[in-house]
PDB file of C-alpha atoms in Angstrom:
ATOM      1  CA  MET B1010      78.156  94.218 103.753  1.00  0.00           C
ATOM      2  CA  HIS B1011      78.831  97.278 105.854  1.00  0.00           C
ATOM      3  CA  VAL B1012      79.126 100.324 103.593  1.00  0.00           C
ATOM      4  CA  ARG B1013      79.896 103.771 104.912  1.00  0.00           C
ATOM      5  CA  THR B1014      79.697 106.897 102.803  1.00  0.00           C
ATOM      6  CA  ARG B1015      81.942 109.819 103.537  1.00  0.00           C
ATOM      7  CA  GLY B1016      79.093 112.191 104.196  1.00  0.00           C
ATOM      8  CA  SER B1017      77.301 109.946 106.649  1.00  0.00           C
ATOM      9  CA  ILE B1018      80.496 109.308 108.575  1.00  0.00           C
ATOM     10  CA  GLY B1019      81.320 112.951 109.000  1.00  0.00           C
ATOM     11  CA  ALA B1020      77.828 113.937 110.033  1.00  0.00           C
ATOM     12  CA  ALA B1021      76.502 111.118 112.122  1.00  0.00           C
ATOM     13  CA  ALA B1022      78.794 108.203 112.912  1.00  0.00           C
ATOM     14  CA  VAL B1023      80.039 109.764 116.121  1.00  0.00           C
ATOM     15  CA  ALA B1024      78.199 112.051 118.497  1.00  0.00           C
ATOM     16  CA  VAL B1025      80.879 112.674 121.057  1.00  0.00           C
ATOM     17  CA  ALA B1026      81.228 116.120 122.568  1.00  0.00           C
ATOM     18  CA  VAL B1027      84.800 117.247 123.010  1.00  0.00           C
ATOM     19  CA  VAL B1028      85.883 119.654 125.692  1.00  0.00           C
ATOM     20  CA  LEU B1029      88.206 122.453 124.708  1.00  0.00           C
ATOM     21  CA  ILE B1030      91.814 121.754 125.520  1.00  0.00           C
ATOM     22  CA  GLY B1031      93.912 123.910 127.802  1.00  0.00           C
ATOM     23  CA  ALA B1032      97.076 125.819 127.214  1.00  0.00           C
ATOM     24  CA  VAL B1033      99.658 124.700 124.699  1.00  0.00           C
ATOM     25  CA  VAL B1034     102.652 123.086 126.364  1.00  0.00           C
ATOM     26  CA  GLY B1035     106.189 122.959 125.106  1.00  0.00           C
ATOM     27  CA  LEU B1036     105.804 125.038 121.928  1.00  0.00           C
ATOM     28  CA  ARG B1037     109.045 125.969 120.219  1.00  0.00           C
ATOM     29  CA  PRO B1038     108.243 128.887 117.919  1.00  0.00           C
ATOM     30  CA  ALA B1039     109.652 129.337 114.434  1.00  0.00           C
ATOM     31  CA  GLY B1040     113.286 130.364 114.609  1.00  0.00           C
ATOM     32  CA  ALA B1041     113.878 128.517 117.881  1.00  0.00           C
ATOM     33  CA  ASN B1042     116.192 125.568 118.348  1.00  0.00           C
ATOM     34  CA  HIS B1043     116.575 123.305 115.352  1.00  0.00           C
ATOM     35  CA  VAL B1044     115.298 119.754 115.723  1.00  0.00           C
ATOM     36  CA  ASP B1045     116.542 116.579 114.088  1.00  0.00           C
ATOM     37  CA  HIS B1046     113.363 115.345 112.447  1.00  0.00           C
ATOM     38  CA  SER B1047     114.946 112.405 110.640  1.00  0.00           C
ATOM     39  CA  GLY B1048     113.397 109.945 113.078  1.00  0.00           C
ATOM     40  CA  HIS B1049     109.985 110.450 111.498  1.00  0.00           C
ATOM     41  CA  PRO B1050     109.145 108.097 108.627  1.00  0.00           C
ATOM     42  CA  GLY B1051     109.756 109.612 105.203  1.00  0.00           C
ATOM     43  CA  ALA B1052     107.960 109.183 101.905  1.00  0.00           C
ATOM     44  CA  PRO B1053     106.885 105.602 101.090  1.00  0.00           C
ATOM     45  CA  ASP B1054     108.313 103.745  98.110  1.00  0.00           C
ATOM     46  CA  ALA B1055     106.238 103.312  94.945  1.00  0.00           C
ATOM     47  CA  ALA B1056     104.682 100.001  95.991  1.00  0.00           C
ATOM     48  CA  GLN B1057     103.678 101.231  99.416  1.00  0.00           C
ATOM     49  CA  SER B1058     102.414 104.501  97.948  1.00  0.00           C
ATOM     50  CA  ALA B1059     100.111 102.548  95.630  1.00  0.00           C
ATOM     51  CA  ALA B1060      98.916 100.408  98.548  1.00  0.00           C
ATOM     52  CA  ILE B1061      98.142 103.499 100.620  1.00  0.00           C
ATOM     53  CA  GLN B1062      96.209 105.084  97.763  1.00  0.00           C
ATOM     54  CA  ALA B1063      94.102 101.923  97.484  1.00  0.00           C
ATOM     55  CA  GLN B1064      93.042 102.152 101.122  1.00  0.00           C
ATOM     56  CA  PRO B1065      89.945 104.362 100.635  1.00  0.00           C
ATOM     57  CA  GLY B1066      88.430 101.667  98.423  1.00  0.00           C
ATOM     58  CA  ALA B1067      89.031  98.919 100.992  1.00  0.00           C
ATOM     59  CA  LEU B1068      85.670  98.859 102.774  1.00  0.00           C
ATOM     60  CA  ALA B1069      85.458  97.213 106.157  1.00  0.00           C
ATOM     61  CA  ALA B1070      83.824  93.786 106.176  1.00  0.00           C
ATOM     62  CA  SER B1071      84.055  93.716 109.974  1.00  0.00           C
ATOM     63  CA  GLU B1072      85.006  96.214 112.659  1.00  0.00           C
ATOM     64  CA  PHE B1073      84.839  97.475 116.212  1.00  0.00           C
ATOM     65  CA  ARG B1074      85.526 100.996 117.342  1.00  0.00           C
ATOM     66  CA  ALA B1075      86.497 103.402 120.088  1.00  0.00           C
ATOM     67  CA  ASN B1076      84.946 106.857 120.380  1.00  0.00           C
ATOM     68  CA  CYS B1077      87.516 109.195 121.918  1.00  0.00           C
ATOM     69  CA  ARG B1078      87.756 112.805 123.014  1.00  0.00           C
ATOM     70  CA  ALA B1079      90.821 115.005 122.708  1.00  0.00           C
ATOM     71  CA  SER B1080      92.813 114.888 125.930  1.00  0.00           C
ATOM     72  CA  HIS B1081      95.670 117.371 125.815  1.00  0.00           C
ATOM     73  CA  ARG B1082      98.037 119.221 123.542  1.00  0.00           C
ATOM     74  CA  ALA B1083     101.823 119.345 123.948  1.00  0.00           C
ATOM     75  CA  GLY B1084     105.211 119.214 122.262  1.00  0.00           C
ATOM     76  CA  HIS B1085     105.737 115.550 123.111  1.00  0.00           C
ATOM     77  CA  ASP B1086     106.253 112.428 121.007  1.00  0.00           C
ATOM     78  CA  PRO B1087     107.102 109.258 122.963  1.00  0.00           C
ATOM     79  CA  ILE B1088     107.828 107.320 119.750  1.00  0.00           C
ATOM     80  CA  ILE B1089     110.037 109.773 117.849  1.00  0.00           C
ATOM     81  CA  TYR B1090     111.509 111.679 120.829  1.00  0.00           C
ATOM     82  CA  PRO B1091     111.186 109.405 123.875  1.00  0.00           C
ATOM     83  CA  GLY B1092     112.259 111.056 127.090  1.00  0.00           C
ATOM     84  CA  GLN B1093     112.603 114.485 125.440  1.00  0.00           C
ATOM     85  CA  PRO B1094     109.701 116.707 126.557  1.00  0.00           C
ATOM     86  CA  GLY B1095     109.088 119.823 124.493  1.00  0.00           C
ATOM     87  CA  VAL B1096     111.325 118.740 121.612  1.00  0.00           C
ATOM     88  CA  SER B1097     108.558 117.696 119.232  1.00  0.00           C
ATOM     89  CA  HIS B1098     106.199 119.940 117.326  1.00  0.00           C
ATOM     90  CA  ILE B1099     102.768 120.292 118.915  1.00  0.00           C
ATOM     91  CA  HIS B1100     100.516 117.242 118.875  1.00  0.00           C
ATOM     92  CA  GLU B1101      96.891 116.653 119.775  1.00  0.00           C
ATOM     93  CA  PHE B1102      96.556 113.612 122.022  1.00  0.00           C
ATOM     94  CA  PHE B1103      93.425 111.524 122.412  1.00  0.00           C
ATOM     95  CA  GLY B1104      92.804 108.302 124.251  1.00  0.00           C
ATOM     96  CA  ASN B1105      95.257 107.884 127.103  1.00  0.00           C
ATOM     97  CA  ARG B1106      95.200 110.960 129.341  1.00  0.00           C
ATOM     98  CA  SER B1107      98.806 110.593 130.487  1.00  0.00           C
ATOM     99  CA  THR B1108     100.659 110.392 127.160  1.00  0.00           C
ATOM    100  CA  ASN B1109     103.870 112.408 127.232  1.00  0.00           C
ATOM    101  CA  ALA B1110     107.485 112.143 126.138  1.00  0.00           C
ATOM    102  CA  GLY B1111     108.257 109.739 128.967  1.00  0.00           C
ATOM    103  CA  SER B1112     105.331 107.382 128.423  1.00  0.00           C
ATOM    104  CA  THR B1113     105.929 103.655 128.653  1.00  0.00           C
ATOM    105  CA  TYR B1114     103.538 100.746 128.314  1.00  0.00           C
ATOM    106  CA  THR B1115     103.484 100.479 132.106  1.00  0.00           C
ATOM    107  CA  SER B1116     102.658 104.150 132.620  1.00  0.00           C
ATOM    108  CA  LEU B1117      99.924 104.057 129.978  1.00  0.00           C
ATOM    109  CA  ARG B1118      98.317 101.000 131.574  1.00  0.00           C
ATOM    110  CA  ALA B1119      98.236 102.828 134.938  1.00  0.00           C
ATOM    111  CA  ALA B1120      96.440 105.903 133.561  1.00  0.00           C
ATOM    112  CA  GLY B1121      92.933 106.770 132.375  1.00  0.00           C
ATOM    113  CA  THR B1122      91.459 107.350 128.935  1.00  0.00           C
ATOM    114  CA  THR B1123      89.102 109.670 127.092  1.00  0.00           C
ATOM    115  CA  CYS B1124      87.857 106.744 125.000  1.00  0.00           C
ATOM    116  CA  ASP B1125      84.689 104.717 125.115  1.00  0.00           C
ATOM    117  CA  PRO B1126      85.387 101.881 125.901  1.00  0.00           C
ATOM    118  CA  VAL B1127      87.480 102.593 128.971  1.00  0.00           C
ATOM    119  CA  VAL B1128      89.387  99.331 128.411  1.00  0.00           C
ATOM    120  CA  ASP B1129      91.163 101.105 125.531  1.00  0.00           C
ATOM    121  CA  LEU B1130      94.084 102.856 127.229  1.00  0.00           C
ATOM    122  CA  SER B1131      95.993 103.219 123.967  1.00  0.00           C
ATOM    123  CA  ALA B1132      97.848 106.399 123.106  1.00  0.00           C
ATOM    124  CA  TYR B1133      96.800 108.083 119.853  1.00  0.00           C
ATOM    125  CA  TRP B1134      98.059 111.407 118.540  1.00  0.00           C
ATOM    126  CA  VAL B1135      98.209 113.637 115.457  1.00  0.00           C
ATOM    127  CA  PRO B1136      99.633 117.119 114.780  1.00  0.00           C
ATOM    128  CA  THR B1137      97.530 119.947 116.157  1.00  0.00           C
ATOM    129  CA  LEU B1138      95.296 121.792 113.686  1.00  0.00           C
ATOM    130  CA  TYR B1139      95.366 125.590 113.630  1.00  0.00           C
ATOM    131  CA  GLN B1140      93.035 128.087 111.970  1.00  0.00           C
ATOM    132  CA  ASN B1141      94.474 131.568 111.614  1.00  0.00           C
ATOM    133  CA  GLY B1142      97.075 130.660 114.217  1.00  0.00           C
ATOM    134  CA  VAL B1143      94.575 129.478 116.844  1.00  0.00           C
ATOM    135  CA  PRO B1144      94.663 125.790 117.858  1.00  0.00           C
ATOM    136  CA  VAL B1145      91.469 123.834 117.150  1.00  0.00           C
ATOM    137  CA  ALA B1146      90.464 120.774 119.166  1.00  0.00           C
ATOM    138  CA  PRO B1147      88.726 117.942 117.300  1.00  0.00           C
ATOM    139  CA  GLU B1148      84.966 117.866 117.615  1.00  0.00           C
ATOM    140  CA  SER B1149      84.920 114.075 117.423  1.00  0.00           C
ATOM    141  CA  VAL B1150      87.384 111.228 117.015  1.00  0.00           C
ATOM    142  CA  THR B1151      86.534 107.664 116.070  1.00  0.00           C
ATOM    143  CA  VAL B1152      89.205 104.964 115.973  1.00  0.00           C
ATOM    144  CA  TYR B1153      88.056 102.031 113.855  1.00  0.00           C
ATOM    145  CA  TYR B1154      89.630  98.572 114.006  1.00  0.00           C
ATOM    146  CA  GLN B1155      88.613  96.918 110.749  1.00  0.00           C
ATOM    147  CA  GLY B1156      88.792  93.633 108.897  1.00  0.00           C
ATOM    148  CA  ILE B1157      89.510  94.549 105.287  1.00  0.00           C
ATOM    149  CA  HIS B1158      91.330  91.446 104.015  1.00  0.00           C
ATOM    150  CA  ASP B1159      92.020  87.944 105.340  1.00  0.00           C
ATOM    151  CA  MET B1160      89.921  88.918 108.338  1.00  0.00           C
ATOM    152  CA  GLN B1161      89.634  85.318 109.565  1.00  0.00           C
ATOM    153  CA  ARG B1162      93.440  85.284 109.869  1.00  0.00           C
ATOM    154  CA  ALA B1163      93.733  88.616 111.663  1.00  0.00           C
ATOM    155  CA  VAL B1164      95.463  88.372 115.030  1.00  0.00           C
ATOM    156  CA  VAL B1165      95.328  90.530 118.119  1.00  0.00           C
ATOM    157  CA  PRO B1166      97.771  93.467 117.984  1.00  0.00           C
ATOM    158  CA  PRO B1167     100.409  92.716 120.617  1.00  0.00           C
ATOM    159  CA  ALA B1168     100.719  94.798 123.757  1.00  0.00           C
ATOM    160  CA  ASN B1169     102.960  97.863 123.276  1.00  0.00           C
ATOM    161  CA  LEU B1170     102.917  97.622 119.473  1.00  0.00           C
ATOM    162  CA  ARG B1171     103.659 101.088 118.130  1.00  0.00           C
ATOM    163  CA  TYR B1172     103.965 102.676 114.733  1.00  0.00           C
ATOM    164  CA  VAL B1173     103.691 105.953 112.828  1.00  0.00           C
ATOM    165  CA  VAL B1174     101.752 106.614 109.624  1.00  0.00           C
ATOM    166  CA  GLY B1175     102.191 109.532 107.232  1.00  0.00           C
ATOM    167  CA  ASN B1176     105.093 111.752 106.275  1.00  0.00           C
ATOM    168  CA  ALA B1177     105.648 114.707 108.582  1.00  0.00           C
ATOM    169  CA  ARG B1178     108.647 115.691 106.441  1.00  0.00           C
ATOM    170  CA  ALA B1179     106.688 115.943 103.161  1.00  0.00           C
ATOM    171  CA  THR B1180     107.550 118.975 101.049  1.00  0.00           C
ATOM    172  CA  SER B1181     104.796 118.320  98.494  1.00  0.00           C
ATOM    173  CA  PRO B1182     101.464 116.437  98.458  1.00  0.00           C
ATOM    174  CA  ASP B1183     102.868 113.558  96.401  1.00  0.00           C
ATOM    175  CA  GLN B1184     105.275 112.688  99.237  1.00  0.00           C
ATOM    176  CA  ASN B1185     102.459 111.797 101.631  1.00  0.00           C
ATOM    177  CA  PRO B1186      99.668 109.647 100.154  1.00  0.00           C
ATOM    178  CA  SER B1187      98.397 108.990 103.690  1.00  0.00           C
ATOM    179  CA  ALA B1188      97.124 112.571 104.049  1.00  0.00           C
ATOM    180  CA  ARG B1189      93.409 112.715 103.221  1.00  0.00           C
ATOM    181  CA  TRP B1190      91.282 115.786 103.952  1.00  0.00           C
ATOM    182  CA  SER B1191      87.605 116.225 103.098  1.00  0.00           C
ATOM    183  CA  CYS B1192      84.467 118.070 104.132  1.00  0.00           C
ATOM    184  CA  THR B1193      81.476 116.524 105.867  1.00  0.00           C
ATOM    185  CA  THR B1194      78.508 115.776 103.573  1.00  0.00           C
ATOM    186  CA  GLN B1195      80.780 115.975 100.512  1.00  0.00           C
ATOM    187  CA  SER B1196      82.772 113.280  98.702  1.00  0.00           C
ATOM    188  CA  PRO B1197      85.940 114.890  97.215  1.00  0.00           C
ATOM    189  CA  SER B1198      89.171 114.597  99.166  1.00  0.00           C
ATOM    190  CA  SER B1199      92.641 116.115  98.931  1.00  0.00           C
ATOM    191  CA  ARG B1200      96.079 115.547 100.415  1.00  0.00           C
ATOM    192  CA  ASP B1201      96.143 119.213 101.373  1.00  0.00           C
ATOM    193  CA  PHE B1202      93.498 121.130 103.280  1.00  0.00           C
ATOM    194  CA  MET B1203      90.036 121.525 101.795  1.00  0.00           C
ATOM    195  CA  ASN B1204      88.387 124.955 101.938  1.00  0.00           C
ATOM    196  CA  CYS B1205      85.107 123.593 103.261  1.00  0.00           C
ATOM    197  CA  PRO B1206      81.979 125.637 102.517  1.00  0.00           C
ATOM    198  CA  PRO B1207      79.618 127.004 105.180  1.00  0.00           C
ATOM    199  CA  GLY B1208      77.427 124.313 106.666  1.00  0.00           C
ATOM    200  CA  THR B1209      80.181 121.686 106.482  1.00  0.00           C
ATOM    201  CA  LYS B1210      83.132 120.784 108.704  1.00  0.00           C
ATOM    202  CA  LEU B1211      86.694 119.737 108.003  1.00  0.00           C
ATOM    203  CA  GLU B1212      87.498 116.066 108.505  1.00  0.00           C
ATOM    204  CA  THR B1213      90.430 113.751 107.967  1.00  0.00           C
ATOM    205  CA  TYR B1214      90.865 110.003 107.613  1.00  0.00           C
ATOM    206  CA  LEU B1215      94.123 108.236 108.410  1.00  0.00           C
ATOM    207  CA  ASP B1216      94.581 104.552 107.549  1.00  0.00           C
ATOM    208  CA  PHE B1217      97.173 102.359 109.247  1.00  0.00           C
ATOM    209  CA  PRO B1218      98.948  99.300 107.748  1.00  0.00           C
ATOM    210  CA  THR B1219      97.918  95.701 108.419  1.00  0.00           C
ATOM    211  CA  CYS B1220     100.859  93.419 107.544  1.00  0.00           C
ATOM    212  CA  TRP B1221     103.183  92.847 110.531  1.00  0.00           C
ATOM    213  CA  ASN B1222     106.479  90.984 110.598  1.00  0.00           C
ATOM    214  CA  GLY B1223     105.226  89.073 113.645  1.00  0.00           C
ATOM    215  CA  ARG B1224     108.314  89.933 115.646  1.00  0.00           C
ATOM    216  CA  ASP B1225     109.052  93.603 116.327  1.00  0.00           C
ATOM    217  CA  LEU B1226     106.974  96.044 118.349  1.00  0.00           C
ATOM    218  CA  ASP B1227     108.807  98.962 116.725  1.00  0.00           C
ATOM    219  CA  SER B1228     111.568  99.606 114.195  1.00  0.00           C
ATOM    220  CA  GLY B1229     114.206 102.247 113.582  1.00  0.00           C
ATOM    221  CA  ASN B1230     112.008 104.367 111.326  1.00  0.00           C
ATOM    222  CA  HIS B1231     108.809 103.276 113.112  1.00  0.00           C
ATOM    223  CA  LYS B1232     107.284 101.753 109.978  1.00  0.00           C
ATOM    224  CA  ASP B1233     109.452  98.909 108.628  1.00  0.00           C
ATOM    225  CA  HIS B1234     107.981  96.350 111.032  1.00  0.00           C
ATOM    226  CA  ILE B1235     104.472  96.828 109.637  1.00  0.00           C
ATOM    227  CA  VAL B1236     103.542  97.568 106.023  1.00  0.00           C
ATOM    228  CA  PHE B1237     100.448  98.155 103.903  1.00  0.00           C
ATOM    229  CA  TRP B1238      98.671  95.257 102.240  1.00  0.00           C
ATOM    230  CA  ASN B1239      99.181  95.423  98.473  1.00  0.00           C
ATOM    231  CA  GLY B1240      97.071  92.595  97.102  1.00  0.00           C
ATOM    232  CA  SER B1241      98.542  90.363  99.785  1.00  0.00           C
ATOM    233  CA  CYS B1242     100.857  90.569 102.756  1.00  0.00           C
ATOM    234  CA  PRO B1243     104.509  89.949 101.770  1.00  0.00           C
ATOM    235  CA  SER B1244     106.261  86.872 103.116  1.00  0.00           C
ATOM    236  CA  THR B1245     108.387  89.107 105.335  1.00  0.00           C
ATOM    237  CA  HIS B1246     105.249  90.629 106.917  1.00  0.00           C
ATOM    238  CA  ASN B1247     102.731  87.801 106.743  1.00  0.00           C
ATOM    239  CA  VAL B1248     100.897  88.349 110.040  1.00  0.00           C
ATOM    240  CA  VAL B1249      97.550  90.081 109.434  1.00  0.00           C
ATOM    241  CA  LEU B1250      96.357  92.762 111.856  1.00  0.00           C
ATOM    242  CA  PRO B1251      93.081  94.682 111.918  1.00  0.00           C
ATOM    243  CA  ARG B1252      93.343  98.022 110.139  1.00  0.00           C
ATOM    244  CA  LEU B1253      93.252 101.074 112.358  1.00  0.00           C
ATOM    245  CA  GLU B1254      91.509 104.074 110.843  1.00  0.00           C
ATOM    246  CA  PHE B1255      91.245 107.490 112.476  1.00  0.00           C
ATOM    247  CA  LEU B1256      88.239 109.613 111.554  1.00  0.00           C
ATOM    248  CA  ILE B1257      88.660 113.087 113.010  1.00  0.00           C
ATOM    249  CA  THR B1258      86.136 115.892 112.531  1.00  0.00           C
ATOM    250  CA  TYR B1259      87.016 119.504 113.329  1.00  0.00           C
ATOM    251  CA  PRO B1260      84.445 122.248 114.033  1.00  0.00           C
ATOM    252  CA  VAL B1261      85.825 124.559 111.319  1.00  0.00           C
ATOM    253  CA  ASN B1262      85.378 125.385 107.659  1.00  0.00           C
ATOM    254  CA  GLY B1263      86.968 127.895 105.304  1.00  0.00           C
ATOM    255  CA  GLY B1264      90.661 128.724 105.010  1.00  0.00           C
ATOM    256  CA  GLY B1265      93.548 129.828 107.202  1.00  0.00           C
ATOM    257  CA  LEU B1266      94.413 126.228 108.145  1.00  0.00           C
ATOM    258  CA  SER B1267      97.806 124.831 109.170  1.00  0.00           C
ATOM    259  CA  LEU B1268      99.359 122.107 111.308  1.00  0.00           C
ATOM    260  CA  GLY B1269     101.928 121.795 114.001  1.00  0.00           C
ATOM    261  CA  GLY B1270     105.020 120.545 112.238  1.00  0.00           C
ATOM    262  CA  THR B1271     108.741 120.811 111.670  1.00  0.00           C
ATOM    263  CA  VAL B1272     109.925 122.798 108.652  1.00  0.00           C
ATOM    264  CA  ASN B1273     113.661 122.960 107.881  1.00  0.00           C
ATOM    265  CA  GLY B1274     114.396 121.572 111.316  1.00  0.00           C
ATOM    266  CA  VAL B1275     112.333 124.168 113.170  1.00  0.00           C
ATOM    267  CA  ASN B1276     109.079 123.452 115.006  1.00  0.00           C
ATOM    268  CA  VAL B1277     106.270 125.604 113.632  1.00  0.00           C
ATOM    269  CA  THR B1278     102.489 125.908 113.715  1.00  0.00           C
ATOM    270  CA  THR B1279     102.284 126.674 109.987  1.00  0.00           C
ATOM    271  CA  ALA B1280     102.941 123.280 108.386  1.00  0.00           C
ATOM    272  CA  PRO B1281     100.758 122.398 105.358  1.00  0.00           C
ATOM    273  CA  GLY B1282      97.995 119.804 105.382  1.00  0.00           C
ATOM    274  CA  TYR B1283     100.026 117.306 103.357  1.00  0.00           C
ATOM    275  CA  THR B1284     102.357 116.777 106.338  1.00  0.00           C
ATOM    276  CA  PHE B1285      99.570 115.102 108.339  1.00  0.00           C
ATOM    277  CA  HIS B1286     100.552 111.961 110.242  1.00  0.00           C
ATOM    278  CA  GLY B1287      99.468 109.871 113.202  1.00  0.00           C
ATOM    279  CA  ASP B1288     100.906 107.704 115.950  1.00  0.00           C
ATOM    280  CA  PHE B1289      99.666 104.717 117.955  1.00  0.00           C
ATOM    281  CA  ILE B1290     100.819 102.754 120.994  1.00  0.00           C
ATOM    282  CA  ASN B1291      98.660  99.748 121.877  1.00  0.00           C
ATOM    283  CA  ALA B1292      97.720  99.784 125.557  1.00  0.00           C
ATOM    284  CA  TRP B1293      94.334  98.029 125.369  1.00  0.00           C
ATOM    285  CA  ASP B1294      93.296  95.540 127.977  1.00  0.00           C
ATOM    286  CA  GLN B1295      94.599  92.595 125.974  1.00  0.00           C
ATOM    287  CA  GLY B1296      91.823  90.259 127.014  1.00  0.00           C
ATOM    288  CA  GLU B1297      89.150  92.671 125.827  1.00  0.00           C
ATOM    289  CA  LEU B1298      91.071  93.387 122.633  1.00  0.00           C
ATOM    290  CA  GLU B1299      91.316  89.656 121.959  1.00  0.00           C
ATOM    291  CA  ARG B1300      87.561  89.266 122.493  1.00  0.00           C
ATOM    292  CA  ARG B1301      86.817  92.033 120.010  1.00  0.00           C
ATOM    293  CA  VAL B1302      89.157  90.650 117.367  1.00  0.00           C
ATOM    294  CA  ARG B1303      87.653  87.177 117.751  1.00  0.00           C
ATOM    295  CA  ASN B1304      83.962  88.158 117.968  1.00  0.00           C
ATOM    296  CA  CYS B1305      84.011  91.084 115.534  1.00  0.00           C
ATOM    297  CA  ILE B1306      86.957  90.964 113.110  1.00  0.00           C
ATOM    298  CA  ASN B1307      87.370  87.193 112.720  1.00  0.00           C
ATOM    299  CA  ALA B1308      83.619  86.582 112.828  1.00  0.00           C
ATOM    300  CA  GLY B1309      82.847  89.141 110.117  1.00  0.00           C
ATOM    301  CA  ARG B1310      80.636  91.351 112.292  1.00  0.00           C
ATOM    302  CA  ILE B1311      80.224  95.090 112.736  1.00  0.00           C
ATOM    303  CA  CYS B1312      80.498  95.901 116.439  1.00  0.00           C
ATOM    304  CA  GLY B1313      80.115  99.021 118.539  1.00  0.00           C
ATOM    305  CA  THR B1314      82.271 100.407 121.318  1.00  0.00           C
ATOM    306  CA  ASN B1315      81.181  97.599 123.656  1.00  0.00           C
ATOM    307  CA  GLY B1316      82.635  94.994 121.321  1.00  0.00           C
ATOM    308  CA  ASN B1317      79.226  93.455 120.594  1.00  0.00           C
ATOM    309  CA  PRO B1318      77.553  93.269 117.178  1.00  0.00           C
ATOM    310  CA  ILE B1319      75.402  96.274 116.326  1.00  0.00           C
TER     311      ILE B1319
END
């Protein structure tokens, strides 16, 4: 069995250097135009909340991964605000280099990526982290694709599948069980920021759901088409997918932390840690993705970025 401890992940699982990102694009400061943020998923119901809270205990029995660098930072969100540049709060994009408000599956497939392997052209993004008002680029990003249940039945995520995890509209930690902050080399975690001691770094894990309805690539609230496994996949969402998990490490410790977010309809850079969320659009080379699901997830093997067993 493949067992990963929190400390070893944060310190050693990824050794990818990340270049600093350029100027912030499209920032709407506090007090500027109000934004309708209702398109973002809200708090999960009780059953889904329980399923999300069980995720940290669901160890991967099989997996493959992509090691990615941060690409750019901008007020874009092609899932929540398609075709509306600068409307969203500020996000940190990794993976596909071209992701913007106007991104389509076709445009993503024609662009490049910051990920290893280069066949992963998917778009991944999360709200930008700030410390004392200064944006902080991730030091490392690993995207895991994991078999955690019914792995022999897991299917290849379809091209252009997209969904959002977390609650950007949370007004308290209990409204966003997906938020999970910790410090490298230490085991406690919190839905809000950790004040990490010297010698450690801030990190976050974000787990994605695995039960798909087998039909829709998206839904009105960007979550109803795919739900979290809760002992089994419900009959309405009985197609098993590999679990995506983001592991993001930031080169900071201490306090003064905040996120890009939307508070009372206004885009800010002072949102609390419990508003953390993440987005995904699948733009893998489908043939390579299928090979990895078959040879790694279905076969019960732990694979590296090349899709071969480690």
